[in-house]
C-alpha positions as a printed NumPy array, in Angstrom:
array([[  11.89 , -294.721,    5.452],
       [   9.564, -296.377,    2.906],
       [   9.371, -300.101,    2.269],
       [   8.419, -299.472,   -1.376],
       [   9.987, -301.857,   -3.887],
       [  11.123, -299.672,   -6.83 ],
       [  11.124, -302.574,   -9.296],
       [   7.589, -303.562,   -8.323],
       [   6.448, -299.965,   -8.834],
       [   8.005, -299.974,  -12.294],
       [   6.228, -303.246,  -13.134],
       [   2.93 , -301.911,  -11.753],
       [   3.194, -299.024,  -14.22 ],
       [   4.066, -301.462,  -16.996],
       [   0.94 , -303.508,  -16.246],
       [  -1.216, -300.491,  -17.059],
       [   0.342, -299.872,  -20.493],
       [  -0.93 , -301.157,  -23.858],
       [   2.537, -302.501,  -24.638],
       [   5.582, -303.288,  -22.514],
       [   8.017, -301.718,  -24.941],
       [   8.129, -299.708,  -28.153],
       [   6.362, -301.399,  -31.058],
       [   3.165, -301.692,  -33.074],
       [   1.037, -304.285,  -34.841],
       [   2.201, -302.825,  -38.146],
       [   5.905, -303.224,  -37.254],
       [   5.32 , -306.8  ,  -36.084],
       [   3.49 , -307.642,  -39.317],
       [   6.24 , -306.094,  -41.457],
       [   8.932, -308.134,  -39.716],
       [   6.865, -311.332,  -39.863],
       [   6.378, -310.885,  -43.619],
       [  10.168, -311.021,  -44.057],
       [  10.56 , -314.461,  -42.438],
       [  11.388, -316.958,  -45.195],
       [  10.023, -320.469,  -45.693],
       [   7.736, -320.888,  -42.698],
       [   5.444, -323.929,  -42.785],
       [   1.678, -323.261,  -43.046],
       [   1.118, -323.8  ,  -39.305],
       [   4.417, -323.022,  -37.562],
       [   5.261, -323.607,  -33.93 ],
       [   6.208, -320.152,  -32.613],
       [   7.913, -319.316,  -29.307],
       [   7.452, -315.749,  -28.026],
       [  10.222, -315.152,  -25.466],
       [   9.815, -312.407,  -22.865],
       [   6.253, -311.83 ,  -24.008],
       [   5.171, -309.492,  -21.204],
       [   1.416, -308.974,  -21.473],
       [   1.573, -310.584,  -24.899],
       [   0.602, -307.747,  -27.218],
       [   2.939, -309.007,  -29.924],
       [   1.515, -312.511,  -29.532],
       [  -1.966, -311.141,  -30.26 ],
       [  -0.501, -309.171,  -33.178],
       [   0.996, -312.389,  -34.565],
       [  -2.15 , -314.512,  -34.228],
       [  -3.965, -313.187,  -37.321],
       [  -0.771, -313.499,  -39.384],
       [  -0.374, -317.265,  -38.977],
       [  -2.345, -320.48 ,  -38.592],
       [   0.298, -321.808,  -36.214],
       [   0.507, -322.039,  -32.432],
       [   2.2  , -319.404,  -30.313],
       [   3.786, -320.367,  -26.99 ],
       [   4.203, -317.16 ,  -24.99 ],
       [   6.645, -317.22 ,  -22.064],
       [   7.581, -314.697,  -19.409],
       [   8.801, -314.823,  -15.809],
       [   6.487, -312.152,  -14.341],
       [   3.204, -313.804,  -13.369],
       [   1.019, -310.655,  -13.359],
       [   1.892, -310.144,  -17.041],
       [   0.934, -313.729,  -17.805],
       [  -2.282, -313.44 ,  -15.799],
       [  -3.294, -310.44 ,  -17.882],
       [  -2.337, -312.244,  -21.098],
       [  -4.338, -315.312,  -20.114],
       [  -7.375, -313.239,  -19.15 ],
       [  -7.329, -311.541,  -22.547],
       [  -7.008, -314.88 ,  -24.331],
       [ -10.048, -316.166,  -22.437],
       [ -12.043, -313.004,  -23.127],
       [ -11.243, -313.194,  -26.845],
       [ -11.89 , -316.951,  -26.899],
       [  -8.446, -317.823,  -28.261],
       [  -8.114, -321.637,  -28.057],
       [  -5.147, -323.306,  -26.359],
       [  -4.08 , -324.875,  -29.654],
       [  -3.46 , -321.353,  -30.974],
       [  -1.973, -319.687,  -27.883],
       [  -0.245, -321.331,  -24.919],
       [   0.853, -319.227,  -21.949],
       [   3.741, -320.499,  -19.817],
       [   5.827, -319.074,  -16.982],
       [   9.497, -319.66 ,  -17.751],
       [  12.926, -318.077,  -17.406],
       [  14.333, -317.123,  -20.818],
       [  17.726, -318.383,  -19.619],
       [  16.336, -321.847,  -18.794],
       [  13.539, -322.52 ,  -21.258],
       [  11.713, -325.821,  -20.585],
       [  11.537, -327.045,  -24.174],
       [  13.213, -329.747,  -26.177],
       [  15.758, -329.183,  -28.903],
       [  14.284, -328.347,  -32.282],
       [  10.796, -327.68 ,  -30.922],
       [  10.018, -324.474,  -32.844],
       [   9.894, -323.179,  -36.406],
       [  10.176, -319.569,  -35.262],
       [  11.438, -317.807,  -32.14 ],
       [  10.073, -314.289,  -31.654],
       [  11.157, -311.732,  -29.058],
       [  10.431, -308.011,  -28.964],
       [  12.527, -305.781,  -26.72 ],
       [  13.517, -308.543,  -24.294],
       [  16.759, -310.163,  -25.453],
       [  18.803, -307.377,  -23.817],
       [  18.155, -309.14 ,  -20.5  ],
       [  20.553, -311.87 ,  -21.638],
       [  22.573, -309.841,  -24.11 ],
       [  22.004, -310.015,  -27.866],
       [  24.631, -312.601,  -28.77 ],
       [  24.262, -314.681,  -25.616],
       [  20.491, -314.823,  -26.003],
       [  20.661, -315.854,  -29.64 ],
       [  23.227, -318.539,  -28.903],
       [  21.181, -319.943,  -26.006],
       [  17.906, -320.007,  -27.957],
       [  19.293, -321.535,  -31.137],
       [  18.955, -325.092,  -29.821],
       [  15.166, -324.734,  -29.661],
       [  14.897, -324.075,  -33.4  ],
       [  14.327, -326.708,  -36.052],
       [  17.197, -326.982,  -38.565],
       [  15.381, -324.694,  -41.019],
       [  13.992, -322.468,  -38.271],
       [  14.009, -318.691,  -38.039],
       [  14.41 , -316.147,  -35.269],
       [  13.135, -312.561,  -35.109],
       [  14.143, -310.208,  -32.314],
       [  13.904, -306.462,  -31.841],
       [  16.984, -305.014,  -30.213],
       [  17.941, -301.51 ,  -29.135],
       [  20.548, -300.45 ,  -31.7  ],
       [  22.746, -297.483,  -32.535],
       [  21.897, -296.059,  -35.973],
       [  24.921, -293.78 ,  -36.134],
       [  28.61 , -294.117,  -35.413],
       [  28.675, -290.581,  -33.985],
       [  25.828, -290.265,  -31.455],
       [  25.306, -287.13 ,  -29.405],
       [  27.382, -287.218,  -26.209],
       [  24.311, -287.128,  -23.952],
       [  22.629, -290.025,  -25.759],
       [  25.897, -291.982,  -25.756],
       [  26.462, -291.421,  -22.04 ],
       [  22.895, -292.41 ,  -21.168],
       [  22.873, -295.679,  -23.093],
       [  26.424, -296.561,  -22.089],
       [  25.108, -296.394,  -18.52 ],
       [  21.805, -298.201,  -19.141],
       [  22.781, -300.714,  -21.835],
       [  26.559, -300.854,  -22.338],
       [  26.226, -303.827,  -24.704],
       [  24.183, -301.87 ,  -27.24 ],
       [  25.575, -302.357,  -30.739],
       [  25.092, -301.134,  -34.298],
       [  23.325, -303.016,  -37.072],
       [  26.741, -304.077,  -38.354],
       [  28.094, -305.321,  -35.017],
       [  24.826, -307.081,  -34.205],
       [  24.837, -308.772,  -37.608],
       [  28.308, -310.089,  -36.859],
       [  27.186, -311.182,  -33.385],
       [  24.254, -313.086,  -34.907],
       [  26.636, -314.825,  -37.289],
       [  28.886, -315.889,  -34.393],
       [  25.804, -317.22 ,  -32.579],
       [  24.87 , -319.422,  -35.531],
       [  22.451, -317.342,  -37.598],
       [  22.221, -315.601,  -40.925],
       [  20.569, -312.159,  -40.883],
       [  18.241, -312.005,  -43.901],
       [  16.589, -308.631,  -43.222],
       [  16.38 , -305.737,  -40.766],
       [  13.696, -303.111,  -40.175],
       [  13.916, -300.013,  -37.993],
       [  11.094, -299.129,  -35.615],
       [   9.775, -295.632,  -36.475],
       [   9.51 , -292.859,  -33.892],
       [   5.722, -293.058,  -33.563],
       [   6.012, -296.684,  -32.422],
       [   7.892, -295.516,  -29.357],
       [   5.26 , -293.025,  -28.241],
       [   1.763, -294.064,  -29.341],
       [   1.369, -297.171,  -27.175],
       [   4.365, -296.922,  -24.867],
       [   5.897, -293.614,  -23.802],
       [   2.676, -291.635,  -24.24 ],
       [   0.622, -293.928,  -21.975],
       [   3.618, -294.214,  -19.612],
       [   3.617, -290.441,  -19.094],
       [  -0.111, -290.544,  -18.364],
       [   0.298, -293.321,  -15.779],
       [   3.184, -291.554,  -14.052],
       [   1.099, -288.385,  -13.75 ],
       [  -1.801, -290.387,  -12.294],
       [   0.484, -292.151,   -9.807],
       [   2.525, -289.143,   -8.712],
       [   0.012, -287.909,   -6.146],
       [  -0.463, -291.374,   -4.689],
       [   3.241, -291.522,   -3.824],
       [   3.709, -287.911,   -2.76 ],
       [   6.604, -287.663,   -0.346],
       [   7.916, -291.149,   -1.129],
       [  11.437, -290.51 ,   -2.373],
       [  11.899, -294.034,   -3.772],
       [   8.835, -293.571,   -5.978],
       [   9.994, -290.148,   -7.095],
       [  13.324, -291.681,   -8.144],
       [  11.536, -294.366,  -10.204],
       [   9.316, -291.818,  -11.944],
       [  12.225, -289.459,  -12.629],
       [  14.263, -292.275,  -14.154],
       [  11.348, -293.171,  -16.435],
       [  10.994, -289.515,  -17.442],
       [  14.735, -289.403,  -18.115],
       [  14.487, -292.273,  -20.59 ],
       [  11.531, -290.642,  -22.337],
       [  13.441, -287.349,  -22.562],
       [  16.428, -289.053,  -24.195],
       [  14.113, -290.651,  -26.754],
       [  12.275, -287.391,  -27.456],
       [  15.528, -285.56 ,  -28.174],
       [  17.768, -288.191,  -29.754],
       [  15.595, -290.888,  -31.326],
       [  16.962, -291.47 ,  -34.818],
       [  20.47 , -291.843,  -33.461],
       [  19.164, -295.105,  -32.002],
       [  16.016, -297.189,  -32.215],
       [  14.789, -300.723,  -31.937],
       [  15.742, -302.769,  -34.976],
       [  14.065, -306.017,  -35.965],
       [  16.635, -308.665,  -36.947],
       [  15.105, -311.37 ,  -39.121],
       [  17.398, -314.399,  -39.021],
       [  17.546, -318.004,  -40.122],
       [  19.383, -320.774,  -38.318],
       [  22.728, -321.434,  -39.987],
       [  24.296, -324.864,  -40.031]])
């Protein structure tokens, strides 16, 4: 019987990847360009930042300050080390350990809340409603959320995501959820297929192959790797029926 922690193994793989979810600098820049009426130097909160790749993608797009928060300290350690290596000053990037469900900030502290691939941990509507208080009255929020792009998905894709993320909605249902949570959706963009594989699933496959021999005979590790392969297989065969969608929103009164 192994004492391996499956979740820790998953996070160890994640630490070795360029990104901690599908995305790209280009997709981040396209979504940022759709945010209306930001001040010249906005206060930006990046929620569930992981290793902070999107924070570094945002830095050249704004003169503002980014506060990057996550709960997993090894991610934040890696983020901080990169910030030091690239000589990013604290007034441009602040790294903070925090639970997205209990953020340690005052009301109206930020011009923009940003979150890529993380809001599912709270649920799309619940997360938006909880985070709204941290926005200034004219503030904006941009999140990428796993979304159905068809009303008639393939049965295998439907069954998989109903198991893994039963709250997954369509663009239409998520737009309505954002409205109920106190936002107005001003634009959406769909993440293209290459942004799933170039810096995420491709490197993930490589890391699994490298790690497989190290855990030979450890059934718990085999189960983790097989589950990761299963997700990649679903994406390879059915991407286009679903994808991450960026929702660009403003705070409604």
